XYZ file of N, CA and C in Angstrom:
855
model
N 3.901 -12.120 18.001
C 2.733 -11.554 17.338
C 3.156 -10.814 16.081
N 2.411 -11.001 14.999
C 2.704 -10.288 13.750
C 2.417 -8.804 13.915
N 3.304 -7.982 13.342
C 3.175 -6.536 13.480
C 3.084 -5.881 12.111
N 2.224 -4.853 12.006
C 2.024 -4.149 10.743
C 2.006 -2.649 11.009
N 2.630 -1.906 10.107
C 2.615 -0.445 10.139
C 1.674 0.035 9.038
N 0.683 0.873 9.405
C -0.317 1.344 8.450
C -0.237 2.861 8.337
N 0.055 3.352 7.147
C -0.016 4.782 6.865
C -1.446 5.118 6.448
N -1.954 6.258 6.932
C -3.325 6.630 6.611
C -4.345 5.808 7.374
N -4.004 5.428 8.598
C -4.881 4.566 9.376
C -6.204 5.201 9.738
N -6.275 6.534 9.767
C -7.523 7.207 10.115
C -8.331 7.593 8.882
N -7.878 7.217 7.691
C -8.558 7.579 6.455
C -9.715 6.658 6.128
N -10.329 6.901 4.974
C -11.548 6.171 4.632
C -11.298 4.686 4.358
N -10.140 4.322 3.868
C -9.799 2.912 3.711
C -9.099 2.392 4.963
N -8.319 3.255 5.595
C -7.551 2.833 6.760
C -8.402 2.340 7.910
N -9.503 3.006 8.190
C -10.321 2.620 9.345
C -10.849 1.186 9.243
N -11.512 0.806 8.138
C -11.959 -0.592 8.073
C -10.803 -1.580 7.985
N -9.661 -1.146 7.441
C -8.507 -2.037 7.384
C -7.970 -2.320 8.781
N -7.877 -1.289 9.626
C -7.401 -1.500 10.996
C -8.283 -2.508 11.721
N -9.593 -2.400 11.531
C -10.504 -3.327 12.201
C -10.247 -4.760 11.758
N -10.014 -4.968 10.477
C -9.748 -6.325 9.973
C -8.433 -6.862 10.522
N -7.417 -6.033 10.533
C -6.116 -6.478 11.022
C -6.175 -6.865 12.495
N -6.863 -6.079 13.290
C -6.965 -6.379 14.718
C -7.749 -7.662 14.962
N -8.822 -7.853 14.196
C -9.594 -9.096 14.345
C -8.755 -10.307 13.987
N -7.794 -10.106 13.073
C -6.957 -11.211 12.618
C -5.740 -11.425 13.519
N -5.634 -10.653 14.591
C -4.563 -10.879 15.555
C -3.281 -10.109 15.314
N -3.283 -9.141 14.389
C -2.098 -8.329 14.158
C -1.959 -7.272 15.256
N -0.728 -6.966 15.614
C -0.464 -5.768 16.422
C -0.229 -4.644 15.433
N -1.028 -3.596 15.539
C -1.059 -2.545 14.525
C -0.414 -1.272 15.051
N 0.535 -0.734 14.284
C 1.053 0.612 14.468
C 0.454 1.460 13.349
N -0.334 2.481 13.688
C -1.036 3.277 12.682
C -0.608 4.728 12.776
N -0.362 5.321 11.611
C 0.095 6.710 11.549
C -1.073 7.617 11.193
N -1.209 8.719 11.944
C -2.240 9.712 11.689
C -1.665 11.094 11.961
N -2.162 12.111 11.245
C -1.661 13.464 11.490
C -1.994 13.942 12.899
N -3.135 13.513 13.419
C -3.539 13.914 14.771
C -3.189 12.809 15.766
N -2.787 13.215 16.955
C -2.475 12.234 17.979
C -3.764 11.608 18.500
N -3.789 10.284 18.609
C -4.983 9.555 19.010
C -4.653 8.604 20.144
N -5.690 8.207 20.881
C -5.508 7.310 22.015
C -5.361 5.872 21.533
N -4.446 5.149 22.148
C -4.250 3.739 21.817
C -5.471 2.913 22.224
N -5.608 1.776 21.557
C -6.647 0.807 21.870
C -5.987 -0.566 21.921
N -6.664 -1.568 22.465
C -6.055 -2.906 22.496
C -5.622 -3.369 21.105
N -4.349 -3.703 20.985
C -3.820 -4.159 19.708
C -3.532 -3.070 18.709
N -3.728 -1.796 19.099
C -3.549 -0.673 18.178
C -2.779 0.441 18.863
N -1.609 0.779 18.314
C -0.790 1.872 18.830
C -0.723 2.963 17.770
N -1.205 4.163 18.144
C -1.220 5.280 17.210
C 0.086 6.061 17.271
N 0.581 6.437 16.095
C 1.742 7.309 15.957
C 1.291 8.587 15.260
N 1.834 9.718 15.667
C 1.464 10.998 15.078
C 2.485 11.409 14.028
N 1.988 11.927 12.887
C 2.890 12.415 11.851
C 2.398 12.091 10.467
N 3.318 12.247 9.512
C 3.007 11.943 8.125
C 4.239 11.337 7.472
N 4.257 11.318 6.135
C 5.372 10.684 5.438
C 6.689 11.442 5.613
N 6.614 12.722 5.950
C 7.841 13.514 6.041
C 8.372 13.632 7.462
N 7.497 13.573 8.468
C 7.929 13.725 9.852
C 6.931 13.027 10.754
N 7.420 12.226 11.680
C 6.509 11.475 12.535
C 7.215 11.038 13.810
N 6.413 10.479 14.723
C 6.998 9.772 15.856
C 7.912 8.672 15.325
N 8.859 8.194 16.128
C 9.726 7.099 15.663
C 8.897 5.896 15.213
N 9.211 5.399 14.032
C 8.491 4.262 13.474
C 9.228 2.965 13.793
N 8.510 1.874 13.932
C 9.193 0.594 14.156
C 10.039 0.230 12.937
N 11.285 -0.149 13.160
C 12.168 -0.490 12.043
C 11.986 -1.944 11.619
N 11.735 -2.808 12.575
C 11.500 -4.220 12.280
C 9.998 -4.463 12.339
N 9.452 -4.869 11.235
C 8.008 -4.993 11.114
C 7.711 -6.098 10.105
N 6.601 -6.779 10.270
C 6.252 -7.844 9.315
C 5.699 -7.298 8.009
N 4.935 -6.194 8.088
C 4.309 -5.660 6.874
C 4.088 -4.166 7.025
N 4.100 -3.468 5.899
C 3.762 -2.047 5.827
C 2.649 -1.899 4.799
N 1.585 -1.188 5.181
C 0.468 -0.939 4.269
C 0.249 0.565 4.194
N 0.213 1.107 2.987
C -0.031 2.535 2.802
C -1.405 2.756 2.182
N -2.245 3.498 2.912
C -3.554 3.916 2.393
C -3.534 5.399 2.036
N -2.359 5.997 2.018
C -2.227 7.416 1.717
C -1.780 7.651 0.292
N -1.393 8.893 -0.035
C -0.954 9.221 -1.397
C 0.253 8.380 -1.815
N 0.147 7.745 -2.972
C 1.179 6.811 -3.391
C 2.501 7.507 -3.671
N 2.466 8.708 -4.253
C 3.740 9.361 -4.562
C 4.508 9.689 -3.283
N 3.809 10.142 -2.238
C 4.489 10.431 -0.975
C 5.032 9.161 -0.336
N 4.249 8.094 -0.389
C 4.722 6.837 0.179
C 5.954 6.328 -0.565
N 5.949 6.450 -1.887
C 7.082 5.939 -2.672
C 8.369 6.662 -2.317
N 8.294 7.975 -2.077
C 9.492 8.718 -1.676
C 9.927 8.326 -0.267
N 8.945 8.097 0.624
C 9.298 7.631 1.967
C 10.016 6.288 1.893
N 9.483 5.383 1.087
C 10.066 4.044 0.988
C 11.483 4.090 0.433
N 11.738 5.026 -0.496
C 13.090 5.150 -1.055
C 14.122 5.451 0.025
N 13.711 6.185 1.057
C 14.653 6.588 2.103
C 14.634 5.662 3.314
N 13.620 4.813 3.412
C 13.450 3.991 4.606
C 14.451 2.839 4.637
N 14.921 2.551 5.820
C 15.755 1.365 6.045
C 14.904 0.382 6.842
N 14.291 -0.547 6.152
C 13.301 -1.416 6.764
C 13.789 -2.850 6.882
N 13.462 -3.454 8.013
C 13.573 -4.899 8.147
C 12.135 -5.412 8.066
N 11.716 -5.705 6.840
C 10.303 -5.954 6.568
C 10.182 -6.944 5.420
N 9.135 -7.746 5.439
C 8.954 -8.749 4.388
C 7.884 -8.383 3.373
N 7.017 -7.417 3.702
C 5.825 -7.203 2.882
C 5.448 -5.734 2.825
N 5.163 -5.222 1.619
C 4.667 -3.858 1.426
C 3.441 -3.913 0.520
N 2.374 -3.238 0.946
C 1.141 -3.126 0.167
C 0.767 -1.654 0.128
N 0.478 -1.122 -1.049
C 0.190 0.309 -1.159
C -0.949 0.544 -2.139
N -1.777 1.522 -1.799
C -2.877 1.922 -2.671
C -2.433 3.032 -3.611
N -2.764 2.858 -4.890
C -2.609 3.909 -5.883
C -3.980 4.291 -6.397
N -4.131 4.345 -7.719
C -5.416 4.734 -8.296
C -5.460 4.352 -9.767
N -6.660 4.023 -10.256
C -6.836 3.791 -11.693
C -6.738 5.095 -12.484
N -6.634 6.236 -11.794
C -6.404 7.500 -12.503
C -5.116 7.456 -13.308
N -4.204 6.569 -12.937
C -2.973 6.398 -13.711
C -3.292 6.066 -15.158
N -4.383 5.347 -15.393
C -4.788 4.988 -16.749
C -5.804 5.961 -17.311
N -6.804 6.355 -16.511
C -7.917 7.144 -17.050
C -7.524 8.575 -17.378
N -6.476 9.101 -16.741
C -6.106 10.500 -16.962
C -4.807 10.655 -17.741
N -4.290 9.549 -18.229
C -3.011 9.592 -18.944
C -3.096 10.401 -20.228
N -4.239 10.309 -20.948
C -4.405 11.003 -22.221
C -5.332 12.204 -22.095
N -5.524 12.702 -20.897
C -6.435 13.817 -20.675
C -5.965 15.077 -21.397
N -6.933 15.913 -21.755
C -6.590 17.215 -22.337
C -6.062 18.178 -21.283
N -6.266 17.834 -20.030
C -5.800 18.683 -18.930
C -4.360 18.331 -18.570
N -3.492 19.339 -18.564
C -2.092 19.112 -18.197
C -1.972 18.637 -16.753
N -2.820 19.170 -15.871
C -2.761 18.764 -14.465
C -3.129 17.290 -14.307
N -4.122 16.822 -15.061
C -4.509 15.421 -14.965
C -3.449 14.512 -15.576
N -2.838 14.926 -16.671
C -1.745 14.127 -17.242
C -0.573 14.050 -16.275
N -0.316 15.146 -15.574
C 0.779 15.152 -14.604
C 0.468 14.219 -13.436
N -0.798 14.173 -13.004
C -1.196 13.249 -11.944
C -0.966 11.806 -12.378
N -1.383 11.471 -13.584
C -1.185 10.109 -14.087
C 0.301 9.763 -14.142
N 1.127 10.713 -14.572
C 2.575 10.476 -14.646
C 3.166 10.274 -13.258
N 2.682 11.039 -12.253
C 3.176 10.881 -10.883
C 2.839 9.500 -10.346
N 1.620 9.032 -10.619
C 1.225 7.712 -10.147
C 2.068 6.618 -10.800
N 2.310 6.760 -12.092
C 3.121 5.772 -12.804
C 4.544 5.738 -12.232
N 5.123 6.918 -12.012
C 6.483 6.972 -11.464
C 6.517 6.424 -10.044
N 5.468 6.698 -9.269
C 5.435 6.211 -7.889
C 5.365 4.691 -7.844
N 4.564 4.096 -8.704
C 4.515 2.634 -8.752
C 5.889 2.063 -9.067
N 6.562 2.667 -10.034
C 7.886 2.182 -10.410
C 8.863 2.287 -9.239
N 8.782 3.399 -8.486
C 9.681 3.566 -7.335
C 9.417 2.515 -6.267
N 8.149 2.230 -6.002
C 7.824 1.241 -4.976
C 8.387 -0.124 -5.345
N 8.151 -0.559 -6.576
C 8.646 -1.874 -6.981
C 10.170 -1.910 -6.996
N 10.798 -0.822 -7.437
C 12.259 -0.795 -7.503
C 12.873 -0.859 -6.104
N 12.360 -0.037 -5.187
C 12.926 -0.022 -3.840
C 12.634 -1.330 -3.108
N 11.428 -1.866 -3.297
C 11.116 -3.151 -2.665
C 12.072 -4.231 -3.152
N 12.402 -4.176 -4.441
C 13.354 -5.140 -4.968
C 14.723 -5.001 -4.339
N 15.165 -3.769 -4.135
C 16.464 -3.536 -3.502
C 16.508 -4.096 -2.084
N 15.384 -3.973 -1.364
C 15.329 -4.401 0.029
C 14.899 -5.854 0.192
N 14.566 -6.508 -0.900
C 14.106 -7.889 -0.816
C 12.717 -8.017 -0.216
N 11.868 -7.016 -0.458
C 10.510 -6.994 0.078
C 9.527 -7.365 -1.029
N 8.526 -8.163 -0.708
C 7.458 -8.486 -1.652
C 6.450 -7.339 -1.640
N 6.258 -6.696 -2.793
C 5.378 -5.524 -2.876
C 4.148 -5.825 -3.731
N 3.028 -5.220 -3.359
C 1.789 -5.293 -4.133
C 1.170 -3.909 -4.179
N 0.671 -3.514 -5.355
C 0.002 -2.232 -5.520
C -1.464 -2.465 -5.859
N -2.324 -1.655 -5.264
C -3.773 -1.773 -5.436
C -4.319 -0.478 -6.018
N -5.107 -0.587 -7.088
C -5.634 0.593 -7.779
C -7.159 0.604 -7.726
N -7.746 1.320 -6.767
C -9.210 1.418 -6.712
C -9.746 2.266 -7.863
N -11.030 2.052 -8.145
C -11.704 2.906 -9.121
C -12.370 4.060 -8.368
N -13.682 4.099 -8.317
C -14.427 5.214 -7.762
C -14.853 4.850 -6.335
N -14.127 5.375 -5.344
C -14.273 4.950 -3.951
C -15.471 5.642 -3.299
N -16.196 4.901 -2.463
C -17.297 5.491 -1.696
C -17.475 4.688 -0.404
N -18.367 5.173 0.463
C -18.750 4.391 1.622
C -18.474 5.027 2.966
N -17.570 6.025 3.020
C -17.204 6.617 4.307
C -17.522 8.105 4.385
N -18.175 8.649 3.363
C -18.497 10.067 3.367
C -17.291 10.963 3.221
N -16.196 10.424 2.665
C -14.960 11.204 2.562
C -14.399 11.202 1.147
N -15.153 10.653 0.203
C -14.689 10.617 -1.186
C -14.997 11.937 -1.875
N -14.357 12.136 -3.028
C -14.478 13.407 -3.739
C -15.486 13.357 -4.878
N -16.218 12.255 -5.030
C -17.151 12.161 -6.152
C -18.576 11.944 -5.677
N -18.889 10.782 -5.137
C -20.268 10.481 -4.785
C -20.747 11.289 -3.576
N -19.894 11.472 -2.582
C -20.278 12.312 -1.449
C -20.454 13.755 -1.896
N -19.656 14.190 -2.855
C -19.824 15.542 -3.385
C -21.141 15.666 -4.136
N -21.497 14.638 -4.918
C -22.795 14.653 -5.597
C -23.914 14.774 -4.580
N -23.846 13.976 -3.509
C -24.884 14.013 -2.479
C -24.960 15.384 -1.824
N -23.818 15.966 -1.507
C -23.806 17.266 -0.855
C -24.372 18.370 -1.726
N -23.964 18.392 -2.995
C -24.483 19.411 -3.908
C -25.975 19.238 -4.132
N -26.414 17.988 -4.296
C -27.834 17.733 -4.542
C -28.681 18.175 -3.348
N -28.208 17.949 -2.134
C -28.967 18.375 -0.961
C -28.989 19.896 -0.838
N -27.895 20.536 -1.236
C -27.838 21.992 -1.146
C -28.735 22.645 -2.189
N -28.736 22.072 -3.408
C -29.478 22.672 -4.513
C -30.905 22.136 -4.648
N -31.215 21.043 -3.912
C -32.501 20.342 -4.037
C -32.665 19.662 -5.396
N -31.590 19.604 -6.157
C -31.589 18.914 -7.445
C -30.139 18.633 -7.815
N -29.943 17.819 -8.854
C -28.590 17.596 -9.345
C -28.634 17.562 -10.866
N -27.953 18.517 -11.515
C -27.984 18.565 -12.981
C -26.910 17.674 -13.598
N -27.259 17.050 -14.702
C -26.326 16.265 -15.497
C -26.500 16.634 -16.966
N -25.436 16.527 -17.741
C -25.608 16.720 -19.185
C -26.296 15.495 -19.788
N -27.077 15.707 -20.790
C -27.682 14.576 -21.486
C -26.585 13.686 -22.073
N -26.815 12.389 -22.005
C -25.817 11.458 -22.525
C -24.750 11.089 -21.525
N -24.983 11.356 -20.228
C -24.006 10.985 -19.191
C -24.169 9.497 -18.889
N -23.755 8.677 -19.843
C -23.971 7.231 -19.732
C -22.649 6.460 -19.734
N -21.542 7.157 -19.510
C -20.274 6.455 -19.376
C -20.320 5.483 -18.204
N -19.772 4.302 -18.381
C -19.882 3.250 -17.374
C -18.924 3.486 -16.200
N -19.412 3.180 -15.006
C -18.637 3.330 -13.781
C -18.736 2.065 -12.937
N -17.760 1.902 -12.015
C -17.714 0.740 -11.121
C -17.382 1.202 -9.706
N -18.299 1.885 -9.026
C -17.999 2.381 -7.677
C -17.653 1.241 -6.723
N -16.627 1.467 -5.888
C -16.125 0.414 -5.000
C -16.165 0.897 -3.553
N -16.692 0.041 -2.671
C -16.863 0.386 -1.260
C -15.545 0.257 -0.509
N -15.349 1.139 0.473
C -14.100 1.151 1.226
C -13.857 -0.181 1.949
N -14.910 -0.829 2.421
C -14.725 -2.109 3.111
C -14.169 -3.177 2.167
N -14.572 -3.143 0.896
C -14.063 -4.116 -0.068
C -12.592 -3.857 -0.380
N -12.194 -2.597 -0.381
C -10.781 -2.275 -0.578
C -9.949 -2.731 0.619
N -10.476 -2.517 1.831
C -9.781 -2.994 3.024
C -9.632 -4.509 2.995
N -10.674 -5.210 2.524
C -10.607 -6.670 2.437
C -9.534 -7.106 1.448
N -9.392 -6.382 0.343
C -8.367 -6.724 -0.646
C -6.967 -6.553 -0.075
N -6.732 -5.447 0.628
C -5.411 -5.224 1.233
C -5.111 -6.305 2.261
N -6.092 -6.650 3.057
C -5.909 -7.693 4.067
C -5.609 -9.038 3.406
N -6.299 -9.343 2.315
C -6.084 -10.611 1.621
C -4.675 -10.699 1.035
N -4.102 -9.571 0.655
C -2.742 -9.582 0.103
C -1.732 -10.180 1.083
N -1.967 -9.982 2.369
C -1.015 -10.441 3.379
C -0.837 -11.950 3.375
N -1.831 -12.678 2.916
C -1.746 -14.144 2.897
C -1.790 -14.698 1.482
N -1.406 -13.876 0.502
C -1.451 -14.306 -0.901
C -0.082 -14.185 -1.555
N 0.717 -15.251 -1.574
C 2.001 -15.190 -2.278
C 1.850 -14.866 -3.756
N 0.707 -15.204 -4.352
C 0.496 -14.926 -5.773
C 0.470 -13.435 -6.071
N 0.219 -12.614 -5.042
C 0.137 -11.165 -5.261
C 1.492 -10.466 -5.175
N 2.543 -11.204 -4.835
C 3.860 -10.582 -4.720
C 4.318 -10.041 -6.075
N 4.747 -8.779 -6.076
C 5.269 -8.180 -7.293
C 4.224 -7.829 -8.319
N 2.961 -7.734 -7.919
C 1.887 -7.480 -8.869
C 1.110 -6.218 -8.483
N 0.386 -5.671 -9.488
C -0.534 -4.555 -9.276
C -1.914 -4.988 -9.740
N -2.946 -4.566 -8.992
C -4.314 -4.997 -9.281
C -5.249 -3.803 -9.384
N -6.076 -3.794 -10.426
C -7.193 -2.863 -10.482
C -8.294 -3.402 -9.579
N -8.936 -2.499 -8.827
C -9.979 -2.907 -7.884
C -11.269 -2.136 -8.169
N -12.047 -2.592 -9.158
C -13.350 -1.977 -9.398
C -14.394 -2.515 -8.433
N -15.555 -1.866 -8.417
C -16.664 -2.364 -7.614
C -17.340 -3.543 -8.282
N -18.365 -4.068 -7.622
C -19.010 -5.289 -8.082
C -20.099 -5.089 -9.101
N -20.332 -3.849 -9.517
C -21.391 -3.589 -10.496
C -20.922 -2.504 -11.459
N -21.237 -2.687 -12.732
C -20.921 -1.703 -13.761
C -22.222 -1.044 -14.193
N -22.303 0.279 -14.077
C -23.543 0.968 -14.389
C -23.255 2.341 -14.985
N -24.208 2.895 -15.760
C -23.995 4.213 -16.362
C -23.904 5.313 -15.309
N -23.181 6.342 -15.623
C -22.994 7.457 -14.697
C -24.347 7.998 -14.225
N -25.289 8.147 -15.150
C -26.592 8.690 -14.784
C -27.269 7.810 -13.741
N -27.216 6.493 -13.924
C -27.842 5.577 -12.976
C -27.131 5.627 -11.630
N -25.817 5.737 -11.651
C -25.060 5.840 -10.406
C -25.503 7.071 -9.620
N -25.590 8.229 -10.301
C -26.028 9.450 -9.634
C -27.463 9.326 -9.144
N -28.330 8.695 -9.934
C -29.729 8.543 -9.541
C -29.864 7.703 -8.272
N -29.045 6.682 -8.125
C -29.108 5.852 -6.918
C -28.656 6.627 -5.692
N -27.674 7.516 -5.862
C -27.258 8.358 -4.735
C -28.411 9.261 -4.318
N -29.039 9.932 -5.276
C -30.128 10.848 -4.967
C -31.321 10.120 -4.342
N -31.537 8.863 -4.730
C -32.713 8.116 -4.276
C -32.701 7.853 -2.773
N -31.520 7.881 -2.136
C -31.459 7.578 -0.700
C -31.426 8.832 0.162
N -31.418 10.013 -0.470
C -31.355 11.257 0.285
C -32.752 11.719 0.680
N -32.861 12.393 1.832
C -34.123 12.915 2.334
C -33.991 14.411 2.627
N -34.856 15.237 2.018
C -35.800 14.908 0.951
C -35.061 14.560 -0.342
N -35.715 13.820 -1.193
C -35.062 13.318 -2.395
C -34.907 14.428 -3.428
N -33.655 14.763 -3.815
C -33.460 15.791 -4.845
C -33.859 15.256 -6.225
N -34.139 16.168 -7.106
C -34.478 15.810 -8.484
C -33.208 15.681 -9.315
N -33.217 14.744 -10.240
C -32.148 14.627 -11.228
C -32.608 15.344 -12.487
N -31.856 16.349 -12.900
C -32.223 17.162 -14.055
C -31.184 16.964 -15.142
N -31.635 16.602 -16.342
C -30.730 16.450 -17.483
C -30.868 17.656 -18.403
N -29.737 18.266 -18.692
C -29.708 19.487 -19.483
C -28.991 19.252 -20.811
N -29.366 19.969 -21.864
C -28.573 19.929 -23.096
C -27.130 20.336 -22.797
N -26.204 19.754 -23.504
C -24.787 19.989 -23.199
C -24.396 21.465 -23.176
N -24.819 22.293 -24.147
C -24.426 23.711 -24.078
C -24.954 24.403 -22.816
N -26.188 24.080 -22.429
C -26.760 24.679 -21.217
C -25.999 24.196 -19.983
N -25.657 22.913 -19.956
C -24.932 22.373 -18.802
C -23.567 23.021 -18.679
N -22.872 23.206 -19.811
C -21.548 23.840 -19.754
C -21.649 25.262 -19.219
N -22.683 25.982 -19.604
C -22.875 27.333 -19.077
C -23.143 27.296 -17.576
N -23.944 26.310 -17.159
C -24.251 26.180 -15.731
C -22.986 25.868 -14.927
N -22.127 24.995 -15.468
C -20.874 24.669 -14.791
C -19.981 25.896 -14.700
N -19.886 26.655 -15.794
C -19.057 27.858 -15.792
C -19.550 28.858 -14.753
N -20.867 29.031 -14.663
C -21.425 29.964 -13.685
C -21.165 29.482 -12.266
N -21.304 28.184 -12.040
C -21.067 27.631 -10.711
C -19.600 27.755 -10.307
N -18.699 27.609 -11.286
C -17.279 27.759 -10.982
C -16.952 29.194 -10.584
N -17.532 30.153 -11.300
C -17.289 31.565 -10.994
C -17.757 31.893 -9.579
N -18.885 31.301 -9.176
C -19.441 31.577 -7.853
C -18.804 30.722 -6.761
N -17.921 29.786 -7.166
C -17.268 28.928 -6.184
C -18.097 27.765 -5.728
N -19.194 27.441 -6.426
C -20.085 26.355 -6.010
C -19.788 25.045 -6.713
N -18.803 25.008 -7.603
C -18.522 23.772 -8.345
C -17.020 23.510 -8.378
N -16.372 23.657 -7.248
C -14.944 23.400 -7.190
C -14.666 21.938 -7.509
N -13.674 21.692 -8.375
C -13.313 20.339 -8.753
C -14.077 19.812 -9.952
N -15.100 20.539 -10.404
C -15.864 20.111 -11.576
C -15.443 20.985 -12.749
N -14.758 20.383 -13.729
C -14.333 21.122 -14.903
C -14.799 20.393 -16.145
N -14.444 20.922 -17.307
C -14.923 20.337 -18.561
C -14.360 18.940 -18.790
N -13.166 18.656 -18.255
C -12.624 17.301 -18.388
C -13.471 16.302 -17.607
N -13.868 16.688 -16.392
C -14.726 15.814 -15.600
C -16.070 15.613 -16.274
N -16.596 16.662 -16.868
C -17.879 16.556 -17.576
C -17.745 15.629 -18.775
N -16.669 15.770 -19.537
C -16.473 14.917 -20.710
C -16.374 13.451 -20.316
N -15.764 13.164 -19.170
C -15.624 11.767 -18.740
C -16.956 11.139 -18.358
N -17.973 11.948 -18.098
C -19.286 11.383 -17.784
C -19.842 10.573 -18.950
N -19.342 10.824 -20.145
C -19.787 10.086 -21.331
C -18.830 8.960 -21.711
N -17.733 8.846 -20.986
C -16.719 7.847 -21.312
C -16.791 6.676 -20.341
N -16.540 5.474 -20.848
C -16.518 4.281 -20.003
C -15.186 4.199 -19.269
N -15.245 4.090 -17.945
C -14.055 3.884 -17.116
C -14.243 2.546 -16.414
N -13.868 1.479 -17.110
C -14.168 0.117 -16.674
C -12.873 -0.678 -16.566
N -12.760 -1.471 -15.485
C -11.544 -2.223 -15.224
C -11.875 -3.675 -14.905
N -10.889 -4.533 -15.100
C -11.065 -5.978 -14.971
C -10.710 -6.432 -13.555
N -11.682 -6.999 -12.860
C -11.449 -7.485 -11.499
C -10.939 -8.919 -11.466
N -10.875 -9.591 -12.614
C -10.554 -11.024 -12.619
C -9.212 -11.352 -11.959
N -8.121 -10.619 -12.221
C -6.859 -10.966 -11.544
C -6.965 -10.877 -10.017
N -7.638 -9.841 -9.502
C -7.800 -9.731 -8.057
C -8.722 -10.820 -7.524
N -9.723 -11.188 -8.287
C -10.598 -12.285 -7.871
C -9.813 -13.590 -7.774
N -8.934 -13.817 -8.745
C -8.147 -15.054 -8.788
C -7.142 -15.120 -7.641
N -6.407 -14.040 -7.404
C -5.300 -14.082 -6.448
C -5.690 -13.668 -5.024
N -6.749 -12.873 -4.889
C -7.104 -12.323 -3.575
C -8.485 -12.754 -3.104
N -9.198 -13.512 -3.916
C -10.577 -13.829 -3.564
C -11.454 -12.595 -3.530
N -11.111 -11.605 -4.329
C -11.789 -10.308 -4.316
C -13.230 -10.457 -4.783
N -14.173 -10.015 -3.964
C -15.598 -10.158 -4.277
C -16.332 -8.893 -3.856
N -16.167 -7.789 -4.592
C -16.782 -6.523 -4.190
C -18.303 -6.549 -4.314
N -18.962 -5.752 -3.511
C -20.420 -5.705 -3.474
C -21.002 -4.908 -4.635
N -22.285 -5.124 -4.884
C -23.037 -4.311 -5.829
C -23.189 -2.902 -5.251
N -23.545 -1.963 -6.109
C -23.696 -0.582 -5.659
C -25.104 -0.384 -5.103
N -25.220 -0.477 -3.783
C -26.479 -0.310 -3.078
C -26.271 0.737 -1.985
N -26.283 2.014 -2.336
C -25.945 3.053 -1.365
C -27.009 3.232 -0.289
N -26.561 3.756 0.859
C -27.429 4.156 1.952
C -27.071 5.590 2.334
N -27.970 6.308 3.009
C -27.662 7.709 3.356
C -26.381 7.860 4.169
N -26.108 6.900 5.055
C -24.932 7.009 5.938
C -23.627 7.016 5.151
N -23.624 6.433 3.971
C -22.393 6.362 3.182
C -21.933 7.726 2.682
N -22.816 8.732 2.728
C -22.474 10.040 2.185
C -22.503 11.134 3.254
N -22.515 10.720 4.522
C -22.466 11.684 5.608
C -21.012 12.020 5.907
N -20.618 13.302 5.763
C -19.217 13.677 5.997
C -18.764 13.323 7.414
């Protein structure tokens, strides 16, 4: 029986990926910080990239749904008898590379270095590696953008946006990302490659937020404010602790297009992500 080790098996991408692997007949070893009960075809291991239960040394494939920089350091030290490595990174490597924020530039640099480490170590071990870069992830109520919009809108009974928040976005569902990782296992064309994984629809930020609000009960109002007023509102919310993670860089990106090409993944992985049709369950924590 084919065996796979999955890091981040209990995460928002890991859960649908485990289901696909089990349906396909894989014996799955999944790592989670909390100890969990085994299920048919699924053996849970407790730990993280730095310390865990003993991991299988001989394995057909390793898939990481966790932080890429941590996985890359783990892989550098691992002595694996393995043929295949698949790891998730992020398109933030590109979108935050030229940011005015030093922290965001540092994040982009970490992702770039981590990708390089994965490919280098895989080459040393003779492993075929593939890297996957999602755009704006949603679907499991655990993302930091759309679920946060839903939560704030329900708390405030409205959601404010600056006028001109029309930068293009491509939200991608967790199930489509799991399908892409699963497809890599049977795609020799994906060996040694990295793929951007956008969603199946490109739409303005304002429309994306409006669709999230439209499925909430009661439905919050979308309020567009002049930019100076919105910046003051953000500053006040930050002082009160109600807008953690929302800064002027994030606001500026609402007017910028963050668009990626799915064609290579479509060609090599049969990647066919869904349109953005949210439901309330997708934003329940």
